[in-house]
JSON list of C-alpha atoms in Angstrom, two decimals:
[
{"chain": "L", "resi": 18, "resn": "MET", "atom": "CA", "xyz": [-75.20, 50.02, 56.71]},
{"chain": "L", "resi": 19, "resn": "THR", "atom": "CA", "xyz": [-78.66, 48.76, 55.81]},
{"chain": "L", "resi": 20, "resn": "GLN", "atom": "CA", "xyz": [-79.92, 45.32, 56.72]},
{"chain": "L", "resi": 21, "resn": "ALA", "atom": "CA", "xyz": [-80.44, 43.12, 53.67]},
{"chain": "L", "resi": 22, "resn": "SER", "atom": "CA", "xyz": [-83.75, 41.29, 53.92]},
{"chain": "L", "resi": 23, "resn": "LEU", "atom": "CA", "xyz": [-84.64, 38.13, 52.09]},
{"chain": "L", "resi": 24, "resn": "ARG", "atom": "CA", "xyz": [-86.91, 38.55, 49.10]},
{"chain": "L", "resi": 25, "resn": "PRO", "atom": "CA", "xyz": [-89.31, 36.02, 47.59]},
{"chain": "L", "resi": 26, "resn": "GLN", "atom": "CA", "xyz": [-87.00, 35.49, 44.61]},
{"chain": "L", "resi": 27, "resn": "ASP", "atom": "CA", "xyz": [-84.28, 34.41, 47.05]},
{"chain": "L", "resi": 28, "resn": "VAL", "atom": "CA", "xyz": [-86.40, 31.41, 48.02]},
{"chain": "L", "resi": 29, "resn": "PHE", "atom": "CA", "xyz": [-86.86, 30.70, 44.28]},
{"chain": "L", "resi": 30, "resn": "VAL", "atom": "CA", "xyz": [-83.06, 30.80, 43.79]},
{"chain": "L", "resi": 31, "resn": "LEU", "atom": "CA", "xyz": [-82.59, 28.64, 46.91]},
{"chain": "L", "resi": 32, "resn": "ALA", "atom": "CA", "xyz": [-85.06, 26.05, 45.58]},
{"chain": "L", "resi": 33, "resn": "LYS", "atom": "CA", "xyz": [-83.16, 25.92, 42.28]},
{"chain": "L", "resi": 34, "resn": "LEU", "atom": "CA", "xyz": [-79.87, 25.53, 44.14]},
{"chain": "L", "resi": 35, "resn": "LEU", "atom": "CA", "xyz": [-81.42, 22.60, 46.03]},
{"chain": "L", "resi": 36, "resn": "SER", "atom": "CA", "xyz": [-82.64, 21.09, 42.76]},
{"chain": "L", "resi": 37, "resn": "TYR", "atom": "CA", "xyz": [-79.05, 20.68, 41.57]},
{"chain": "L", "resi": 38, "resn": "GLN", "atom": "CA", "xyz": [-78.75, 18.06, 44.34]},
{"chain": "L", "resi": 39, "resn": "GLY", "atom": "CA", "xyz": [-75.14, 18.68, 45.31]},
{"chain": "L", "resi": 40, "resn": "ARG", "atom": "CA", "xyz": [-73.83, 19.91, 41.97]},
{"chain": "L", "resi": 41, "resn": "ARG", "atom": "CA", "xyz": [-72.38, 23.43, 42.03]},
{"chain": "L", "resi": 42, "resn": "PRO", "atom": "CA", "xyz": [-73.74, 25.42, 39.08]},
{"chain": "L", "resi": 43, "resn": "SER", "atom": "CA", "xyz": [-72.31, 28.68, 37.84]},
{"chain": "L", "resi": 44, "resn": "MET", "atom": "CA", "xyz": [-74.32, 31.86, 38.30]},
{"chain": "L", "resi": 45, "resn": "ALA", "atom": "CA", "xyz": [-74.67, 32.00, 34.53]},
{"chain": "L", "resi": 46, "resn": "GLN", "atom": "CA", "xyz": [-76.20, 28.51, 34.50]},
{"chain": "L", "resi": 47, "resn": "MET", "atom": "CA", "xyz": [-78.60, 29.40, 37.32]},
{"chain": "L", "resi": 48, "resn": "SER", "atom": "CA", "xyz": [-79.54, 32.58, 35.47]},
{"chain": "L", "resi": 49, "resn": "VAL", "atom": "CA", "xyz": [-80.44, 30.59, 32.34]},
{"chain": "L", "resi": 50, "resn": "ASP", "atom": "CA", "xyz": [-82.28, 27.90, 34.30]},
{"chain": "L", "resi": 51, "resn": "LEU", "atom": "CA", "xyz": [-84.36, 30.45, 36.25]},
{"chain": "L", "resi": 52, "resn": "SER", "atom": "CA", "xyz": [-84.78, 33.01, 33.44]},
{"chain": "L", "resi": 53, "resn": "ILE", "atom": "CA", "xyz": [-83.49, 35.81, 35.66]},
{"chain": "L", "resi": 54, "resn": "SER", "atom": "CA", "xyz": [-80.39, 37.97, 35.31]},
{"chain": "L", "resi": 55, "resn": "SER", "atom": "CA", "xyz": [-77.01, 36.90, 36.67]},
{"chain": "L", "resi": 56, "resn": "SER", "atom": "CA", "xyz": [-76.97, 40.02, 38.84]},
{"chain": "L", "resi": 57, "resn": "GLU", "atom": "CA", "xyz": [-80.30, 38.96, 40.42]},
{"chain": "L", "resi": 58, "resn": "VAL", "atom": "CA", "xyz": [-78.89, 35.48, 41.08]},
{"chain": "L", "resi": 59, "resn": "HIS", "atom": "CA", "xyz": [-75.75, 37.01, 42.60]},
{"chain": "L", "resi": 60, "resn": "ALA", "atom": "CA", "xyz": [-77.75, 39.38, 44.84]},
{"chain": "L", "resi": 61, "resn": "ALA", "atom": "CA", "xyz": [-80.04, 36.53, 45.96]},
{"chain": "L", "resi": 62, "resn": "LEU", "atom": "CA", "xyz": [-77.06, 34.31, 46.83]},
{"chain": "L", "resi": 63, "resn": "LYS", "atom": "CA", "xyz": [-75.52, 37.16, 48.85]},
{"chain": "L", "resi": 64, "resn": "ARG", "atom": "CA", "xyz": [-78.75, 37.64, 50.82]},
{"chain": "L", "resi": 65, "resn": "LEU", "atom": "CA", "xyz": [-79.06, 33.87, 51.33]},
{"chain": "L", "resi": 66, "resn": "ALA", "atom": "CA", "xyz": [-75.48, 33.76, 52.65]},
{"chain": "L", "resi": 67, "resn": "LEU", "atom": "CA", "xyz": [-76.22, 36.67, 55.03]},
{"chain": "L", "resi": 68, "resn": "ALA", "atom": "CA", "xyz": [-79.26, 34.75, 56.27]},
{"chain": "L", "resi": 69, "resn": "ARG", "atom": "CA", "xyz": [-77.00, 31.71, 56.80]},
{"chain": "L", "resi": 70, "resn": "LEU", "atom": "CA", "xyz": [-79.03, 29.56, 54.42]},
{"chain": "L", "resi": 71, "resn": "VAL", "atom": "CA", "xyz": [-76.17, 29.20, 51.93]},
{"chain": "L", "resi": 72, "resn": "SER", "atom": "CA", "xyz": [-72.44, 28.86, 52.41]},
{"chain": "L", "resi": 73, "resn": "SER", "atom": "CA", "xyz": [-70.25, 30.54, 49.82]},
{"chain": "L", "resi": 74, "resn": "ASP", "atom": "CA", "xyz": [-66.87, 28.94, 49.32]},
{"chain": "L", "resi": 75, "resn": "ALA", "atom": "CA", "xyz": [-64.28, 28.44, 46.58]},
{"chain": "L", "resi": 76, "resn": "ASP", "atom": "CA", "xyz": [-66.37, 25.68, 44.98]},
{"chain": "L", "resi": 77, "resn": "GLY", "atom": "CA", "xyz": [-69.53, 27.78, 44.77]},
{"chain": "L", "resi": 78, "resn": "ASN", "atom": "CA", "xyz": [-72.65, 28.12, 46.84]},
{"chain": "L", "resi": 79, "resn": "ARG", "atom": "CA", "xyz": [-73.84, 25.27, 49.01]},
{"chain": "L", "resi": 80, "resn": "PRO", "atom": "CA", "xyz": [-77.21, 25.16, 50.80]},
{"chain": "L", "resi": 81, "resn": "LEU", "atom": "CA", "xyz": [-76.92, 24.69, 54.57]},
{"chain": "L", "resi": 82, "resn": "LEU", "atom": "CA", "xyz": [-79.57, 21.99, 54.75]},
{"chain": "L", "resi": 83, "resn": "GLU", "atom": "CA", "xyz": [-80.46, 22.15, 58.44]},
{"chain": "L", "resi": 84, "resn": "ALA", "atom": "CA", "xyz": [-80.99, 25.91, 58.29]},
{"chain": "L", "resi": 85, "resn": "VAL", "atom": "CA", "xyz": [-82.85, 25.62, 54.98]},
{"chain": "L", "resi": 86, "resn": "GLU", "atom": "CA", "xyz": [-85.16, 22.97, 56.44]},
{"chain": "L", "resi": 87, "resn": "GLU", "atom": "CA", "xyz": [-85.88, 25.09, 59.52]},
{"chain": "L", "resi": 88, "resn": "PHE", "atom": "CA", "xyz": [-86.57, 28.21, 57.44]},
{"chain": "L", "resi": 89, "resn": "LEU", "atom": "CA", "xyz": [-88.78, 26.51, 54.87]},
{"chain": "L", "resi": 90, "resn": "VAL", "atom": "CA", "xyz": [-90.77, 24.47, 57.39]},
{"chain": "L", "resi": 91, "resn": "HIS", "atom": "CA", "xyz": [-91.20, 27.15, 60.04]},
{"chain": "L", "resi": 92, "resn": "GLY", "atom": "CA", "xyz": [-90.44, 30.56, 58.53]},
{"chain": "L", "resi": 93, "resn": "VAL", "atom": "CA", "xyz": [-91.41, 30.86, 54.89]},
{"chain": "L", "resi": 94, "resn": "LYS", "atom": "CA", "xyz": [-95.16, 31.07, 55.60]},
{"chain": "L", "resi": 95, "resn": "TYR", "atom": "CA", "xyz": [-94.54, 34.11, 57.82]},
{"chain": "L", "resi": 96, "resn": "ALA", "atom": "CA", "xyz": [-91.88, 35.76, 55.66]},
{"chain": "L", "resi": 97, "resn": "PHE", "atom": "CA", "xyz": [-93.74, 35.29, 52.37]},
{"chain": "L", "resi": 98, "resn": "PRO", "atom": "CA", "xyz": [-97.42, 34.62, 53.02]},
{"chain": "L", "resi": 99, "resn": "VAL", "atom": "CA", "xyz": [-99.70, 34.15, 50.09]},
{"chain": "L", "resi": 100, "resn": "LYS", "atom": "CA", "xyz": [-103.43, 34.36, 49.70]},
{"chain": "L", "resi": 101, "resn": "PRO", "atom": "CA", "xyz": [-105.54, 32.90, 46.93]},
{"chain": "L", "resi": 102, "resn": "GLY", "atom": "CA", "xyz": [-106.70, 35.29, 44.22]},
{"chain": "L", "resi": 103, "resn": "GLU", "atom": "CA", "xyz": [-109.06, 35.15, 41.25]},
{"chain": "L", "resi": 104, "resn": "LEU", "atom": "CA", "xyz": [-109.85, 32.22, 38.98]},
{"chain": "L", "resi": 105, "resn": "THR", "atom": "CA", "xyz": [-107.28, 32.01, 36.20]},
{"chain": "L", "resi": 106, "resn": "ARG", "atom": "CA", "xyz": [-105.48, 29.67, 33.82]},
{"chain": "L", "resi": 107, "resn": "GLY", "atom": "CA", "xyz": [-102.13, 28.40, 35.01]},
{"chain": "L", "resi": 108, "resn": "VAL", "atom": "CA", "xyz": [-99.84, 25.71, 36.37]},
{"chain": "L", "resi": 109, "resn": "LEU", "atom": "CA", "xyz": [-100.96, 23.59, 39.33]},
{"chain": "L", "resi": 110, "resn": "THR", "atom": "CA", "xyz": [-99.18, 24.25, 42.62]},
{"chain": "L", "resi": 111, "resn": "SER", "atom": "CA", "xyz": [-99.41, 23.49, 46.34]},
{"chain": "L", "resi": 112, "resn": "TYR", "atom": "CA", "xyz": [-101.49, 20.40, 47.16]},
{"chain": "L", "resi": 113, "resn": "ALA", "atom": "CA", "xyz": [-102.73, 20.16, 43.53]},
{"chain": "L", "resi": 114, "resn": "ALA", "atom": "CA", "xyz": [-99.22, 19.54, 42.12]},
{"chain": "L", "resi": 115, "resn": "PRO", "atom": "CA", "xyz": [-96.83, 16.62, 42.57]},
{"chain": "L", "resi": 116, "resn": "PRO", "atom": "CA", "xyz": [-95.92, 15.20, 44.99]},
{"chain": "L", "resi": 117, "resn": "LEU", "atom": "CA", "xyz": [-98.91, 16.15, 47.17]},
{"chain": "L", "resi": 118, "resn": "SER", "atom": "CA", "xyz": [-101.43, 15.55, 44.38]},
{"chain": "L", "resi": 119, "resn": "ARG", "atom": "CA", "xyz": [-100.58, 11.84, 44.68]},
{"chain": "L", "resi": 120, "resn": "LEU", "atom": "CA", "xyz": [-101.32, 11.92, 48.43]},
{"chain": "L", "resi": 121, "resn": "ILE", "atom": "CA", "xyz": [-104.26, 14.30, 48.77]},
{"chain": "L", "resi": 122, "resn": "GLU", "atom": "CA", "xyz": [-107.68, 13.68, 47.30]},
{"chain": "L", "resi": 123, "resn": "SER", "atom": "CA", "xyz": [-108.72, 16.79, 45.38]},
{"chain": "L", "resi": 124, "resn": "GLY", "atom": "CA", "xyz": [-112.10, 18.16, 46.32]},
{"chain": "L", "resi": 125, "resn": "THR", "atom": "CA", "xyz": [-114.62, 20.07, 44.28]},
{"chain": "L", "resi": 126, "resn": "GLU", "atom": "CA", "xyz": [-113.07, 23.49, 44.81]},
{"chain": "L", "resi": 127, "resn": "PRO", "atom": "CA", "xyz": [-110.79, 24.92, 42.10]},
{"chain": "L", "resi": 128, "resn": "PRO", "atom": "CA", "xyz": [-107.11, 24.01, 42.64]},
{"chain": "L", "resi": 129, "resn": "PRO", "atom": "CA", "xyz": [-104.38, 26.57, 43.32]},
{"chain": "L", "resi": 130, "resn": "VAL", "atom": "CA", "xyz": [-102.47, 27.58, 40.18]},
{"chain": "L", "resi": 131, "resn": "TRP", "atom": "CA", "xyz": [-99.64, 29.93, 39.31]},
{"chain": "L", "resi": 132, "resn": "PRO", "atom": "CA", "xyz": [-101.00, 32.32, 36.68]},
{"chain": "L", "resi": 133, "resn": "PHE", "atom": "CA", "xyz": [-99.38, 31.30, 33.39]},
{"chain": "L", "resi": 134, "resn": "PRO", "atom": "CA", "xyz": [-100.77, 31.90, 29.90]},
{"chain": "L", "resi": 135, "resn": "ASP", "atom": "CA", "xyz": [-99.57, 28.49, 28.65]},
{"chain": "L", "resi": 136, "resn": "GLY", "atom": "CA", "xyz": [-100.97, 26.66, 31.69]},
{"chain": "L", "resi": 137, "resn": "HIS", "atom": "CA", "xyz": [-103.41, 23.80, 31.17]},
{"chain": "L", "resi": 138, "resn": "HIS", "atom": "CA", "xyz": [-105.46, 24.15, 34.36]},
{"chain": "L", "resi": 139, "resn": "ARG", "atom": "CA", "xyz": [-108.07, 26.56, 35.58]},
{"chain": "L", "resi": 140, "resn": "GLY", "atom": "CA", "xyz": [-107.91, 27.36, 39.26]},
{"chain": "L", "resi": 141, "resn": "VAL", "atom": "CA", "xyz": [-107.47, 29.92, 41.99]},
{"chain": "L", "resi": 142, "resn": "SER", "atom": "CA", "xyz": [-104.52, 32.21, 41.39]},
{"chain": "L", "resi": 143, "resn": "LEU", "atom": "CA", "xyz": [-101.59, 31.83, 43.78]},
{"chain": "L", "resi": 144, "resn": "GLU", "atom": "CA", "xyz": [-98.78, 34.31, 43.22]},
{"chain": "L", "resi": 145, "resn": "PRO", "atom": "CA", "xyz": [-95.49, 32.44, 42.63]},
{"chain": "L", "resi": 146, "resn": "LEU", "atom": "CA", "xyz": [-92.34, 33.41, 44.52]},
{"chain": "L", "resi": 147, "resn": "TYR", "atom": "CA", "xyz": [-91.05, 34.93, 41.28]},
{"chain": "L", "resi": 148, "resn": "LYS", "atom": "CA", "xyz": [-92.69, 35.65, 37.95]},
{"chain": "L", "resi": 149, "resn": "THR", "atom": "CA", "xyz": [-90.53, 33.14, 36.02]},
{"chain": "L", "resi": 150, "resn": "ALA", "atom": "CA", "xyz": [-91.19, 30.29, 38.48]},
{"chain": "L", "resi": 151, "resn": "PRO", "atom": "CA", "xyz": [-93.92, 28.55, 36.43]},
{"chain": "L", "resi": 152, "resn": "ALA", "atom": "CA", "xyz": [-91.78, 28.31, 33.28]},
{"chain": "L", "resi": 153, "resn": "ALA", "atom": "CA", "xyz": [-88.67, 27.28, 35.24]},
{"chain": "L", "resi": 154, "resn": "ALA", "atom": "CA", "xyz": [-90.65, 24.66, 37.17]},
{"chain": "L", "resi": 155, "resn": "LEU", "atom": "CA", "xyz": [-92.03, 23.13, 33.98]},
{"chain": "L", "resi": 156, "resn": "ARG", "atom": "CA", "xyz": [-88.43, 22.62, 32.76]},
{"chain": "L", "resi": 157, "resn": "ASP", "atom": "CA", "xyz": [-87.26, 20.98, 36.02]},
{"chain": "L", "resi": 158, "resn": "PRO", "atom": "CA", "xyz": [-89.53, 18.43, 37.74]},
{"chain": "L", "resi": 159, "resn": "PHE", "atom": "CA", "xyz": [-87.53, 18.46, 40.99]},
{"chain": "L", "resi": 160, "resn": "LEU", "atom": "CA", "xyz": [-87.70, 22.27, 41.18]},
{"chain": "L", "resi": 161, "resn": "TYR", "atom": "CA", "xyz": [-91.45, 22.04, 40.46]},
{"chain": "L", "resi": 162, "resn": "GLU", "atom": "CA", "xyz": [-91.93, 19.67, 43.40]},
{"chain": "L", "resi": 163, "resn": "LEU", "atom": "CA", "xyz": [-89.91, 21.90, 45.73]},
{"chain": "L", "resi": 164, "resn": "LEU", "atom": "CA", "xyz": [-91.81, 25.05, 44.76]},
{"chain": "L", "resi": 165, "resn": "ALA", "atom": "CA", "xyz": [-95.18, 23.30, 45.06]},
{"chain": "L", "resi": 166, "resn": "LEU", "atom": "CA", "xyz": [-94.23, 22.00, 48.52]},
{"chain": "L", "resi": 167, "resn": "ILE", "atom": "CA", "xyz": [-93.10, 25.48, 49.56]},
{"chain": "L", "resi": 168, "resn": "ASP", "atom": "CA", "xyz": [-96.44, 26.87, 48.36]},
{"chain": "L", "resi": 169, "resn": "ALA", "atom": "CA", "xyz": [-98.27, 24.22, 50.40]},
{"chain": "L", "resi": 170, "resn": "LEU", "atom": "CA", "xyz": [-96.29, 25.37, 53.44]},
{"chain": "L", "resi": 171, "resn": "ARG", "atom": "CA", "xyz": [-97.12, 29.02, 52.63]},
{"chain": "L", "resi": 172, "resn": "GLU", "atom": "CA", "xyz": [-100.86, 28.66, 52.10]},
{"chain": "L", "resi": 173, "resn": "GLY", "atom": "CA", "xyz": [-102.05, 25.16, 52.86]},
{"chain": "L", "resi": 174, "resn": "ARG", "atom": "CA", "xyz": [-104.32, 23.92, 55.60]},
{"chain": "L", "resi": 175, "resn": "ALA", "atom": "CA", "xyz": [-102.79, 22.12, 58.59]},
{"chain": "L", "resi": 176, "resn": "GLY", "atom": "CA", "xyz": [-102.97, 18.63, 57.06]},
{"chain": "L", "resi": 177, "resn": "GLU", "atom": "CA", "xyz": [-101.53, 19.82, 53.75]},
{"chain": "L", "resi": 178, "resn": "ARG", "atom": "CA", "xyz": [-98.72, 21.66, 55.55]},
{"chain": "L", "resi": 179, "resn": "LYS", "atom": "CA", "xyz": [-97.87, 18.54, 57.59]},
{"chain": "L", "resi": 180, "resn": "LEU", "atom": "CA", "xyz": [-97.67, 16.39, 54.44]},
{"chain": "L", "resi": 181, "resn": "ALA", "atom": "CA", "xyz": [-95.67, 19.11, 52.66]},
{"chain": "L", "resi": 182, "resn": "GLU", "atom": "CA", "xyz": [-93.23, 19.24, 55.58]},
{"chain": "L", "resi": 183, "resn": "LYS", "atom": "CA", "xyz": [-92.74, 15.47, 55.46]},
{"chain": "L", "resi": 184, "resn": "GLU", "atom": "CA", "xyz": [-92.21, 15.47, 51.69]},
{"chain": "L", "resi": 185, "resn": "LEU", "atom": "CA", "xyz": [-89.86, 18.46, 51.79]},
{"chain": "L", "resi": 186, "resn": "VAL", "atom": "CA", "xyz": [-87.75, 16.97, 54.57]},
{"chain": "L", "resi": 187, "resn": "ALA", "atom": "CA", "xyz": [-87.52, 13.70, 52.59]},
{"chain": "L", "resi": 188, "resn": "ARG", "atom": "CA", "xyz": [-86.10, 15.66, 49.65]},
{"chain": "L", "resi": 189, "resn": "LEU", "atom": "CA", "xyz": [-83.67, 17.67, 51.78]},
{"chain": "L", "resi": 190, "resn": "ARG", "atom": "CA", "xyz": [-82.27, 14.64, 53.61]},
{"chain": "L", "resi": 191, "resn": "PRO", "atom": "CA", "xyz": [-82.66, 11.70, 51.26]},
{"chain": "L", "resi": 192, "resn": "ALA", "atom": "CA", "xyz": [-79.73, 9.66, 52.58]},
{"chain": "L", "resi": 193, "resn": "ARG", "atom": "CA", "xyz": [-80.23, 10.05, 56.34]}
]
């Protein structure tokens, strides 16, 4: 038997699952929302369950928030590192996107962007977790915030990562 490893798109699926904020969507709904196939959603959820980041039960898939927090804050930057690329047109991410853009003064250097032909910003290319992430994020503001925070954890400087951690934790445990 081969060991199933997490893939970047699994974190994308996990972020979308978190964006439902307790609602249990069908795989078909997630597929539409993420613009990926139902079989890809199913495979991602299986890998997430094996990694103990999601619990699968009769009501659907439920994120295990403590494990998710630990993985995103401490593991995602090692599992899925990212490095800035070329200047391109795209969608703002990391510290240049909400919510961090409201907290961090932008400097003179070009901001990080996901390459996207319909994007309105020019910046340094940052590969998204999955190719459909920019379009999906633009349709769901909460998902956009989660993905931008995850990118800040993956590539940001120490201060940006600390703020991203605080903002992410606030979204994962809003009622505590």
